Amino acid sequence: MEQQTGGDATLTARVQSVLHRVRAFDRRRPLVWDAALTGFFVLAALIDARGGWRNIAANPDVPPDLVVVLSLVLSVPLLWRRGNPLAVLVVMAPAVLVSQWTGALLQAALIQLVVVFNIALRLPLRRLWWAAALLVPPLVVGAVRFPRGSWDQLIVAPLWAYALVALGAVVVRTRQEYTASLVERARQLEVERDQQARLAAAAERARIAREMHDIIGHNLSVITGLADGGRYAAAKSPERAAQALDGIATTSRQALAELRRLLGVLRDEPPAPGTPPELSPQPALADLDQLLEGVRAAGLPVRFTVRGVPAPLPPGRQLTVYRVVQEALTNTLKHAGPGATASVEVSYEGGAGVAVSVTDSGPALRGAAPARGDRPGGRGLTGMRERAALYGGTLEAGPVPAPSGGWRVHLSLPKDFVT
């Protein structure tokens, strides 16, 4: 049974392959196929016109020249059956009418079946009514002029043949339209897939840009602060200058390690089989102390306060809190000026979420609040807002009202957020 099934499958595959080649050739060279089909029917009609038509004719005394002309009129127009099959049937209808009227009853009239098939296959289905109007009168004329048997045999049987041929064409047409719809659907899915891939790539580029901005911006700001402090301390306190250089080295190594980790994700070559990937955890709330120590070493005093009972947060939310604090303190290092201080307050809102406030009070900020926003092309505040929105949170950034002055960044993340 299995061998028979396999043989049937092989035979079906071969038939499908042959049909596919025939259709492909027909699409490339339609005139060749049309000429071959028309030539076959012309040859058959002329062979029948040599005398075979008399075997079924009701009147064998019809002039042979008229039979030849009628045979050619019934067969040659097939060459144009694809372009306008209804017009071809209009040309054939008078020849069939003459054949029925004279009693020749030429079998070439059956070529109309091919034309009916093309009408049902290529034209709107309502055109079949026009085809019926051209097919019925010759049948009626033949039945009236040369009655042989019942009306069912002379009229109904041929009409059933035309109807079955039209039905077969409708089935083929339906399958072609269904196949075309599947092809179009596949094309649309490919377009949607490419669009989704482009959107995913754009989102990934944006995410990497945020990470690069946070890593490079923060660490370079810390290094700049340490370098400025070391330059001032070099003349009076070499020990303090050496400490500043140590801080610069430590911060640089941390920045390089983070950059290597981030850029390692972009490598095209996968790791060798059996080699564990070089991974390191993303920063979390536990790393805030180290972050603040680096900022303090750069010369910015920072006060850190935790309110409420700490609640466990998913890694993604912890990374968001860390990056927002990092970006806010980096902006303070860049824009607050000498003598500024900062405070970081993490508040757990009764288990419902977490809120973070980063406030600084630098004299340079008084009256210059707009300078703290994103400059053209900047990604600081934009990146923080995108991170907050990713988890359904909100981020507010703006100047602190007079008289204290300064700048405040406030982040609020809910406990649960369903996208």
CSV table of C-alpha atoms in Angstrom, one decimal:
chain,number,residue,atom,x,y,z
A,1,MET,CA,0.0,0.0,0.0
A,2,GLU,CA,2.8,2.4,0.9
A,3,GLN,CA,4.6,1.7,-2.5
A,4,GLN,CA,1.4,2.3,-4.3
A,5,THR,CA,0.8,5.6,-2.5
A,6,GLY,CA,4.4,6.6,-3.3
A,7,GLY,CA,3.9,5.7,-6.9
A,8,ASP,CA,0.7,7.7,-7.1
A,9,ALA,CA,2.5,10.7,-5.5
A,10,THR,CA,5.3,10.4,-8.1
A,11,LEU,CA,2.8,10.2,-11.0
A,12,THR,CA,1.0,13.2,-9.6
A,13,ALA,CA,4.2,15.2,-9.3
A,14,ARG,CA,5.2,14.3,-12.9
A,15,VAL,CA,1.8,15.4,-14.2
A,16,GLN,CA,2.0,18.7,-12.2
A,17,SER,CA,5.5,19.2,-13.5
A,18,VAL,CA,4.4,18.7,-17.1
A,19,LEU,CA,1.4,21.0,-16.7
A,20,HIS,CA,3.6,23.6,-15.1
A,21,ARG,CA,6.0,23.5,-18.1
A,22,VAL,CA,3.1,23.7,-20.6
A,23,ARG,CA,1.6,26.8,-18.7
A,24,ALA,CA,5.0,28.4,-18.6
A,25,PHE,CA,5.5,27.9,-22.3
A,26,ASP,CA,2.0,29.2,-23.0
A,27,ARG,CA,2.7,32.4,-21.0
A,28,ARG,CA,6.0,33.0,-22.8
A,29,ARG,CA,4.7,32.2,-26.3
A,30,PRO,CA,0.9,32.3,-26.4
A,31,LEU,CA,0.8,32.7,-30.2
A,32,VAL,CA,2.5,29.4,-30.7
A,33,TRP,CA,-0.1,27.5,-28.7
A,34,ASP,CA,-3.0,29.4,-30.3
A,35,ALA,CA,-1.7,28.7,-33.8
A,36,ALA,CA,-1.2,25.0,-33.0
A,37,LEU,CA,-4.7,24.6,-31.5
A,38,THR,CA,-6.3,26.5,-34.4
A,39,GLY,CA,-4.4,24.5,-37.0
A,40,PHE,CA,-5.5,21.3,-35.4
A,41,PHE,CA,-9.2,22.3,-35.6
A,42,VAL,CA,-8.9,23.7,-39.1
A,43,LEU,CA,-7.3,20.5,-40.3
A,44,ALA,CA,-10.0,18.4,-38.6
A,45,ALA,CA,-12.8,20.6,-40.1
A,46,LEU,CA,-11.3,20.3,-43.6
A,47,ILE,CA,-11.0,16.6,-43.3
A,48,ASP,CA,-14.6,16.3,-42.3
A,49,ALA,CA,-15.5,18.7,-45.2
A,50,ARG,CA,-14.1,16.2,-47.7
A,51,GLY,CA,-17.1,13.9,-47.3
A,52,GLY,CA,-17.3,12.7,-43.7
A,53,TRP,CA,-20.0,15.3,-43.0
A,54,ARG,CA,-22.5,13.4,-45.2
A,55,ASN,CA,-22.6,10.5,-42.7
A,56,ILE,CA,-24.7,12.6,-40.3
A,57,ALA,CA,-26.0,15.3,-42.6
A,58,ALA,CA,-29.8,15.7,-43.0
A,59,ASN,CA,-29.2,17.0,-46.5
A,60,PRO,CA,-26.2,15.4,-48.2
A,61,ASP,CA,-26.7,17.6,-51.3
A,62,VAL,CA,-25.3,20.8,-49.8
A,63,PRO,CA,-22.7,22.2,-52.2
A,64,PRO,CA,-19.1,21.1,-51.2
A,65,ASP,CA,-17.7,24.6,-51.6
A,66,LEU,CA,-20.2,25.9,-49.1
A,67,VAL,CA,-19.2,23.2,-46.7
A,68,VAL,CA,-15.6,24.1,-47.0
A,69,VAL,CA,-16.3,27.8,-46.4
A,70,LEU,CA,-18.5,27.0,-43.4
A,71,SER,CA,-15.7,24.7,-42.0
A,72,LEU,CA,-13.2,27.5,-42.3
A,73,VAL,CA,-15.5,30.1,-40.7
A,74,LEU,CA,-16.1,27.7,-37.8
A,75,SER,CA,-12.4,26.9,-37.2
A,76,VAL,CA,-10.1,29.8,-38.2
A,77,PRO,CA,-11.5,32.4,-35.7
A,78,LEU,CA,-10.2,30.2,-32.9
A,79,LEU,CA,-6.9,32.0,-33.3
A,80,TRP,CA,-8.5,35.1,-31.5
A,81,ARG,CA,-10.4,33.2,-28.9
A,82,ARG,CA,-8.3,34.6,-26.0
A,83,GLY,CA,-8.5,38.3,-26.9
A,84,ASN,CA,-12.3,38.5,-27.5
A,85,PRO,CA,-14.0,35.1,-27.4
A,86,LEU,CA,-17.5,36.6,-27.5
A,87,ALA,CA,-16.7,38.2,-30.9
A,88,VAL,CA,-15.4,34.9,-32.1
A,89,LEU,CA,-18.7,33.3,-31.2
A,90,VAL,CA,-20.5,36.1,-33.0
A,91,VAL,CA,-18.5,35.2,-36.2
A,92,MET,CA,-19.3,31.5,-35.8
A,93,ALA,CA,-23.0,31.9,-35.1
A,94,PRO,CA,-24.1,32.7,-38.7
A,95,ALA,CA,-22.0,29.8,-40.0
A,96,VAL,CA,-23.7,27.4,-37.6
A,97,LEU,CA,-27.1,28.9,-38.5
A,98,VAL,CA,-26.5,28.2,-42.2
A,99,SER,CA,-25.2,24.7,-41.5
A,100,GLN,CA,-28.4,23.9,-39.6
A,101,TRP,CA,-30.7,25.6,-42.2
A,102,THR,CA,-29.1,23.8,-45.1
A,103,GLY,CA,-29.1,20.4,-43.3
A,104,ALA,CA,-25.3,20.0,-43.5
A,105,LEU,CA,-25.2,19.7,-39.7
A,106,LEU,CA,-21.4,20.1,-39.6
A,107,GLN,CA,-19.5,18.6,-36.7
A,108,ALA,CA,-17.3,21.7,-36.8
A,109,ALA,CA,-20.1,23.4,-34.9
A,110,LEU,CA,-18.8,21.6,-31.8
A,111,ILE,CA,-15.8,24.0,-31.9
A,112,GLN,CA,-18.1,26.5,-30.2
A,113,LEU,CA,-17.5,24.5,-27.0
A,114,VAL,CA,-13.9,25.8,-27.0
A,115,VAL,CA,-15.2,29.4,-27.4
A,116,VAL,CA,-17.8,28.9,-24.6
A,117,PHE,CA,-15.1,27.7,-22.3
A,118,ASN,CA,-13.0,30.8,-23.0
A,119,ILE,CA,-16.0,33.1,-22.5
A,120,ALA,CA,-16.7,31.6,-19.0
A,121,LEU,CA,-12.9,31.6,-18.2
A,122,ARG,CA,-12.0,35.2,-19.3
A,123,LEU,CA,-15.1,37.4,-19.4
A,124,PRO,CA,-17.6,38.5,-16.8
A,125,LEU,CA,-20.0,35.6,-16.2
A,126,ARG,CA,-23.0,37.7,-17.3
A,127,ARG,CA,-21.7,37.4,-20.8
A,128,LEU,CA,-22.8,33.8,-20.8
A,129,TRP,CA,-26.3,35.0,-21.4
A,130,TRP,CA,-25.1,36.6,-24.6
A,131,ALA,CA,-23.5,33.4,-25.6
A,132,ALA,CA,-26.7,31.5,-24.9
A,133,ALA,CA,-28.6,34.0,-27.2
A,134,LEU,CA,-26.1,33.1,-30.0
A,135,LEU,CA,-26.2,29.3,-29.4
A,136,VAL,CA,-30.0,28.6,-29.1
A,137,PRO,CA,-31.3,30.0,-32.4
A,138,PRO,CA,-29.3,27.6,-34.7
A,139,LEU,CA,-30.4,24.6,-32.5
A,140,VAL,CA,-34.1,25.7,-32.9
A,141,VAL,CA,-33.7,26.2,-36.6
A,142,GLY,CA,-32.2,22.8,-37.1
A,143,ALA,CA,-34.9,21.1,-35.0
A,144,VAL,CA,-37.7,22.9,-37.0
A,145,ARG,CA,-36.1,22.3,-40.4
A,146,PHE,CA,-35.0,18.7,-40.0
A,147,PRO,CA,-36.8,17.1,-37.0
A,148,ARG,CA,-35.2,13.9,-36.1
A,149,GLY,CA,-36.3,12.5,-32.8
A,150,SER,CA,-37.4,14.5,-29.8
A,151,TRP,CA,-36.8,18.1,-28.9
A,152,ASP,CA,-34.8,16.9,-25.9
A,153,GLN,CA,-32.3,15.3,-28.2
A,154,LEU,CA,-32.0,18.2,-30.6
A,155,ILE,CA,-32.0,21.2,-28.3
A,156,VAL,CA,-31.7,20.2,-24.6
A,157,ALA,CA,-28.7,17.8,-25.0
A,158,PRO,CA,-26.5,20.3,-26.8
A,159,LEU,CA,-27.4,23.0,-24.3
A,160,TRP,CA,-26.4,20.7,-21.4
A,161,ALA,CA,-23.1,20.1,-23.1
A,162,TYR,CA,-22.5,23.9,-23.4
A,163,ALA,CA,-23.6,24.3,-19.7
A,164,LEU,CA,-21.1,21.6,-18.5
A,165,VAL,CA,-18.3,23.2,-20.5
A,166,ALA,CA,-19.1,26.6,-19.0
A,167,LEU,CA,-19.2,25.0,-15.5
A,168,GLY,CA,-15.8,23.5,-16.0
A,169,ALA,CA,-14.4,26.8,-17.1
A,170,VAL,CA,-15.9,28.4,-13.9
A,171,VAL,CA,-14.2,25.8,-11.8
A,172,VAL,CA,-10.8,26.4,-13.5
A,173,ARG,CA,-11.3,30.2,-13.2
A,174,THR,CA,-12.2,29.9,-9.5
A,175,ARG,CA,-9.0,27.9,-8.9
A,176,GLN,CA,-6.9,30.4,-10.8
A,177,GLU,CA,-8.3,33.3,-8.8
A,178,TYR,CA,-7.8,31.4,-5.5
A,179,THR,CA,-4.2,30.6,-6.5
A,180,ALA,CA,-3.7,34.3,-7.5
A,181,SER,CA,-5.1,35.4,-4.1
A,182,LEU,CA,-2.7,33.0,-2.3
A,183,VAL,CA,0.2,34.4,-4.3
A,184,GLU,CA,-0.9,38.0,-3.5
A,185,ARG,CA,-1.3,37.1,0.2
A,186,ALA,CA,2.2,35.6,0.2
A,187,ARG,CA,3.6,38.8,-1.4
A,188,GLN,CA,1.8,40.9,1.2
A,189,LEU,CA,3.2,38.7,4.0
A,190,GLU,CA,6.7,39.1,2.6
A,191,VAL,CA,6.2,42.9,2.5
A,192,GLU,CA,4.9,42.8,6.1
A,193,ARG,CA,7.8,40.6,7.2
A,194,ASP,CA,10.3,43.0,5.6
A,195,GLN,CA,8.5,46.0,7.3
A,196,GLN,CA,8.6,44.2,10.6
A,197,ALA,CA,12.2,43.4,10.2
A,198,ARG,CA,13.0,47.1,9.4
A,199,LEU,CA,11.0,48.3,12.4
A,200,ALA,CA,12.7,45.8,14.6
A,201,ALA,CA,16.1,46.9,13.3
A,202,ALA,CA,15.2,50.5,13.9
A,203,ALA,CA,14.0,49.8,17.4
A,204,GLU,CA,17.2,47.9,18.1
A,205,ARG,CA,19.4,50.7,16.7
A,206,ALA,CA,17.5,53.1,19.0
A,207,ARG,CA,18.0,50.9,22.0
A,208,ILE,CA,21.7,50.5,21.3
A,209,ALA,CA,22.0,54.3,20.7
A,210,ARG,CA,20.4,54.9,24.2
A,211,GLU,CA,22.8,52.4,25.8
A,212,MET,CA,25.8,54.0,24.0
A,213,HIS,CA,24.7,57.4,25.0
A,214,ASP,CA,24.3,56.4,28.6
A,215,ILE,CA,27.6,54.6,28.8
A,216,ILE,CA,29.8,57.1,27.0
A,217,GLY,CA,28.1,60.2,28.2
A,218,HIS,CA,28.2,59.3,31.8
A,219,ASN,CA,31.7,57.9,32.0
A,220,LEU,CA,33.2,60.7,29.9
A,221,SER,CA,31.6,63.3,32.2
A,222,VAL,CA,33.1,61.5,35.2
A,223,ILE,CA,36.5,61.3,33.6
A,224,THR,CA,36.3,65.0,32.7
A,225,GLY,CA,35.4,65.9,36.3
A,226,LEU,CA,38.3,63.8,37.6
A,227,ALA,CA,40.7,65.3,35.1
A,228,ASP,CA,39.7,68.9,36.0
A,229,GLY,CA,40.1,68.1,39.7
A,230,GLY,CA,43.4,66.4,39.2
A,231,ARG,CA,44.8,69.3,37.2
A,232,TYR,CA,43.9,71.8,40.0
A,233,ALA,CA,45.3,69.4,42.7
A,234,ALA,CA,48.5,68.6,40.8
A,235,ALA,CA,50.4,71.6,42.0
A,236,LYS,CA,49.4,71.6,45.7
A,237,SER,CA,48.5,67.9,46.4
A,238,PRO,CA,50.2,65.3,44.2
A,239,GLU,CA,48.5,62.6,46.2
A,240,ARG,CA,45.0,63.9,45.3
A,241,ALA,CA,46.2,64.1,41.6
A,242,ALA,CA,47.3,60.5,41.8
A,243,GLN,CA,43.9,59.6,43.2
A,244,ALA,CA,42.2,61.4,40.4
A,245,LEU,CA,44.3,59.5,37.8
A,246,ASP,CA,43.4,56.2,39.5
A,247,GLY,CA,39.7,57.2,39.3
A,248,ILE,CA,40.1,58.1,35.6
A,249,ALA,CA,41.7,54.7,34.9
A,250,THR,CA,39.0,52.8,36.9
A,251,THR,CA,36.2,54.7,35.1
A,252,SER,CA,37.8,54.2,31.7
A,253,ARG,CA,38.1,50.4,32.3
A,254,GLN,CA,34.5,50.2,33.4
A,255,ALA,CA,33.4,52.1,30.3
A,256,LEU,CA,35.5,49.9,28.0
A,257,ALA,CA,34.1,46.8,29.6
A,258,GLU,CA,30.5,48.0,29.1
A,259,LEU,CA,31.2,49.0,25.5
A,260,ARG,CA,32.8,45.6,24.7
A,261,ARG,CA,29.7,43.9,26.2
A,262,LEU,CA,27.3,46.0,24.2
A,263,LEU,CA,29.3,45.8,20.9
A,264,GLY,CA,29.6,42.0,21.4
A,265,VAL,CA,25.9,41.7,20.8
A,266,LEU,CA,26.4,43.2,17.3
A,267,ARG,CA,29.0,40.7,16.2
A,268,ASP,CA,28.0,38.8,13.1
A,269,GLU,CA,30.1,35.7,14.0
A,270,PRO,CA,28.5,33.4,16.5
A,271,PRO,CA,30.7,32.0,19.3
A,272,ALA,CA,32.5,28.7,18.6
A,273,PRO,CA,30.5,25.6,19.5
A,274,GLY,CA,31.0,24.7,23.2
A,275,THR,CA,32.3,28.2,24.0
A,276,PRO,CA,30.2,30.0,26.6
A,277,PRO,CA,29.1,33.5,25.6
A,278,GLU,CA,30.9,36.4,27.2
A,279,LEU,CA,28.1,37.9,29.2
A,280,SER,CA,27.8,40.3,32.1
A,281,PRO,CA,24.7,41.3,34.0
A,282,GLN,CA,23.0,44.6,33.2
A,283,PRO,CA,23.3,47.3,35.8
A,284,ALA,CA,20.7,47.1,38.6
A,285,LEU,CA,19.6,49.0,41.7
A,286,ALA,CA,22.4,47.3,43.6
A,287,ASP,CA,24.9,49.1,41.4
A,288,LEU,CA,23.6,52.6,42.3
A,289,ASP,CA,26.2,52.9,45.2
A,290,GLN,CA,29.1,52.3,42.8
A,291,LEU,CA,27.6,54.8,40.3
A,292,LEU,CA,27.3,57.4,43.0
A,293,GLU,CA,30.8,56.8,44.3
A,294,GLY,CA,32.1,57.5,40.8
A,295,VAL,CA,30.1,60.7,40.6
A,296,ARG,CA,31.3,61.8,44.0
A,297,ALA,CA,34.9,61.1,42.9
A,298,ALA,CA,34.3,63.4,39.9
A,299,GLY,CA,33.6,66.2,42.4
A,300,LEU,CA,29.8,66.2,42.7
A,301,PRO,CA,28.5,65.7,46.2
A,302,VAL,CA,25.5,63.4,46.1
A,303,ARG,CA,23.0,62.5,48.9
A,304,PHE,CA,21.2,59.1,48.5
A,305,THR,CA,18.0,58.4,50.2
A,306,VAL,CA,15.7,55.3,50.1
A,307,ARG,CA,12.1,55.7,51.3
A,308,GLY,CA,9.7,52.8,52.0
A,309,VAL,CA,10.2,49.1,52.0
A,310,PRO,CA,12.3,48.0,49.0
A,311,ALA,CA,10.3,45.7,46.7
A,312,PRO,CA,11.8,43.3,44.2
A,313,LEU,CA,11.7,44.7,40.7
A,314,PRO,CA,12.2,43.0,37.3
A,315,PRO,CA,15.6,43.5,35.8
A,316,GLY,CA,14.2,45.7,33.0
A,317,ARG,CA,12.7,48.2,35.5
A,318,GLN,CA,15.9,48.2,37.6
A,319,LEU,CA,17.9,49.0,34.4
A,320,THR,CA,15.5,51.8,33.6
A,321,VAL,CA,16.0,53.3,37.1
A,322,TYR,CA,19.7,53.0,36.9
A,323,ARG,CA,20.0,54.6,33.5
A,324,VAL,CA,17.7,57.5,34.5
A,325,VAL,CA,19.8,58.2,37.6
A,326,GLN,CA,22.9,57.9,35.5
A,327,GLU,CA,21.7,60.3,32.8
A,328,ALA,CA,20.4,62.8,35.3
A,329,LEU,CA,23.7,62.9,37.2
A,330,THR,CA,25.6,63.1,34.0
A,331,ASN,CA,23.6,66.2,33.0
A,332,THR,CA,24.4,67.7,36.4
A,333,LEU,CA,28.1,67.1,35.9
A,334,LYS,CA,27.9,68.7,32.5
A,335,HIS,CA,25.7,71.7,33.2
A,336,ALA,CA,25.5,72.4,37.0
A,337,GLY,CA,28.8,74.1,37.3
A,338,PRO,CA,31.1,74.3,40.3
A,339,GLY,CA,29.6,74.2,43.8
A,340,ALA,CA,26.5,72.2,42.8
A,341,THR,CA,25.1,69.4,44.9
A,342,ALA,CA,22.7,66.6,44.0
A,343,SER,CA,20.3,64.3,45.8
A,344,VAL,CA,18.9,61.0,44.7
A,345,GLU,CA,15.7,59.7,46.3
A,346,VAL,CA,14.3,56.3,45.6
A,347,SER,CA,10.7,55.8,47.0
A,348,TYR,CA,8.8,52.5,47.0
A,349,GLU,CA,5.2,53.6,46.8
A,350,GLY,CA,3.6,51.1,49.1
A,351,GLY,CA,4.5,48.1,46.9
A,352,ALA,CA,2.6,49.7,44.0
A,353,GLY,CA,5.8,50.7,42.1
A,354,VAL,CA,8.9,52.8,42.4
A,355,ALA,CA,9.6,56.5,42.1
A,356,VAL,CA,13.0,58.2,41.6
A,357,SER,CA,13.8,61.9,42.0
A,358,VAL,CA,17.2,63.3,41.1
A,359,THR,CA,17.5,67.0,42.1
A,360,ASP,CA,20.5,69.3,41.9
A,361,SER,CA,21.1,72.8,43.0
A,362,GLY,CA,23.8,74.5,41.0
A,363,PRO,CA,24.2,78.3,40.9
A,364,ALA,CA,24.8,78.0,37.2
A,365,LEU,CA,21.2,76.7,36.7
A,366,ARG,CA,19.5,79.8,38.1
A,367,GLY,CA,17.8,81.6,35.2
A,368,ALA,CA,19.3,79.2,32.7
A,369,ALA,CA,16.9,76.3,32.9
A,370,PRO,CA,16.3,75.9,29.2
A,371,ALA,CA,19.9,75.0,28.7
A,372,ARG,CA,19.3,71.7,30.5
A,373,GLY,CA,17.0,70.3,27.8
A,374,ASP,CA,18.1,68.3,24.9
A,375,ARG,CA,20.1,70.2,22.4
A,376,PRO,CA,19.5,69.6,18.7
A,377,GLY,CA,20.4,65.9,18.0
A,378,GLY,CA,20.6,65.1,21.8
A,379,ARG,CA,19.1,61.9,23.1
A,380,GLY,CA,19.3,62.4,26.9
A,381,LEU,CA,15.8,63.4,27.9
A,382,THR,CA,14.3,61.7,24.9
A,383,GLY,CA,16.0,58.4,25.9
A,384,MET,CA,14.9,58.7,29.5
A,385,ARG,CA,11.3,59.3,28.4
A,386,GLU,CA,11.4,56.3,26.0
A,387,ARG,CA,12.7,54.1,28.8
A,388,ALA,CA,10.0,55.2,31.2
A,389,ALA,CA,7.2,54.7,28.5
A,390,LEU,CA,8.5,51.2,27.8
A,391,TYR,CA,7.2,50.1,31.2
A,392,GLY,CA,4.2,52.4,31.3
A,393,GLY,CA,5.9,54.9,33.5
A,394,THR,CA,6.2,58.7,33.3
A,395,LEU,CA,9.2,61.0,33.4
A,396,GLU,CA,9.2,64.7,34.2
A,397,ALA,CA,12.2,66.9,33.9
A,398,GLY,CA,12.3,70.7,34.5
A,399,PRO,CA,13.7,73.5,36.7
A,400,VAL,CA,13.1,73.6,40.4
A,401,PRO,CA,10.9,76.7,41.3
A,402,ALA,CA,12.5,79.7,42.8
A,403,PRO,CA,14.1,80.5,45.2
A,404,SER,CA,16.0,77.2,45.4
A,405,GLY,CA,16.6,76.8,41.7
A,406,GLY,CA,18.3,73.9,40.1
A,407,TRP,CA,16.9,71.0,38.1
A,408,ARG,CA,14.8,68.0,38.9
A,409,VAL,CA,14.2,64.7,37.1
A,410,HIS,CA,11.3,62.6,38.5
A,411,LEU,CA,10.6,59.0,37.3
A,412,SER,CA,7.6,57.0,38.2
A,413,LEU,CA,7.2,53.3,37.3
A,414,PRO,CA,4.1,51.2,38.1
A,415,LYS,CA,4.4,47.8,39.6
A,416,ASP,CA,2.8,46.0,36.7
A,417,PHE,CA,2.4,47.0,33.1
A,418,VAL,CA,0.9,44.9,30.3
A,419,THR,CA,1.7,46.0,26.7
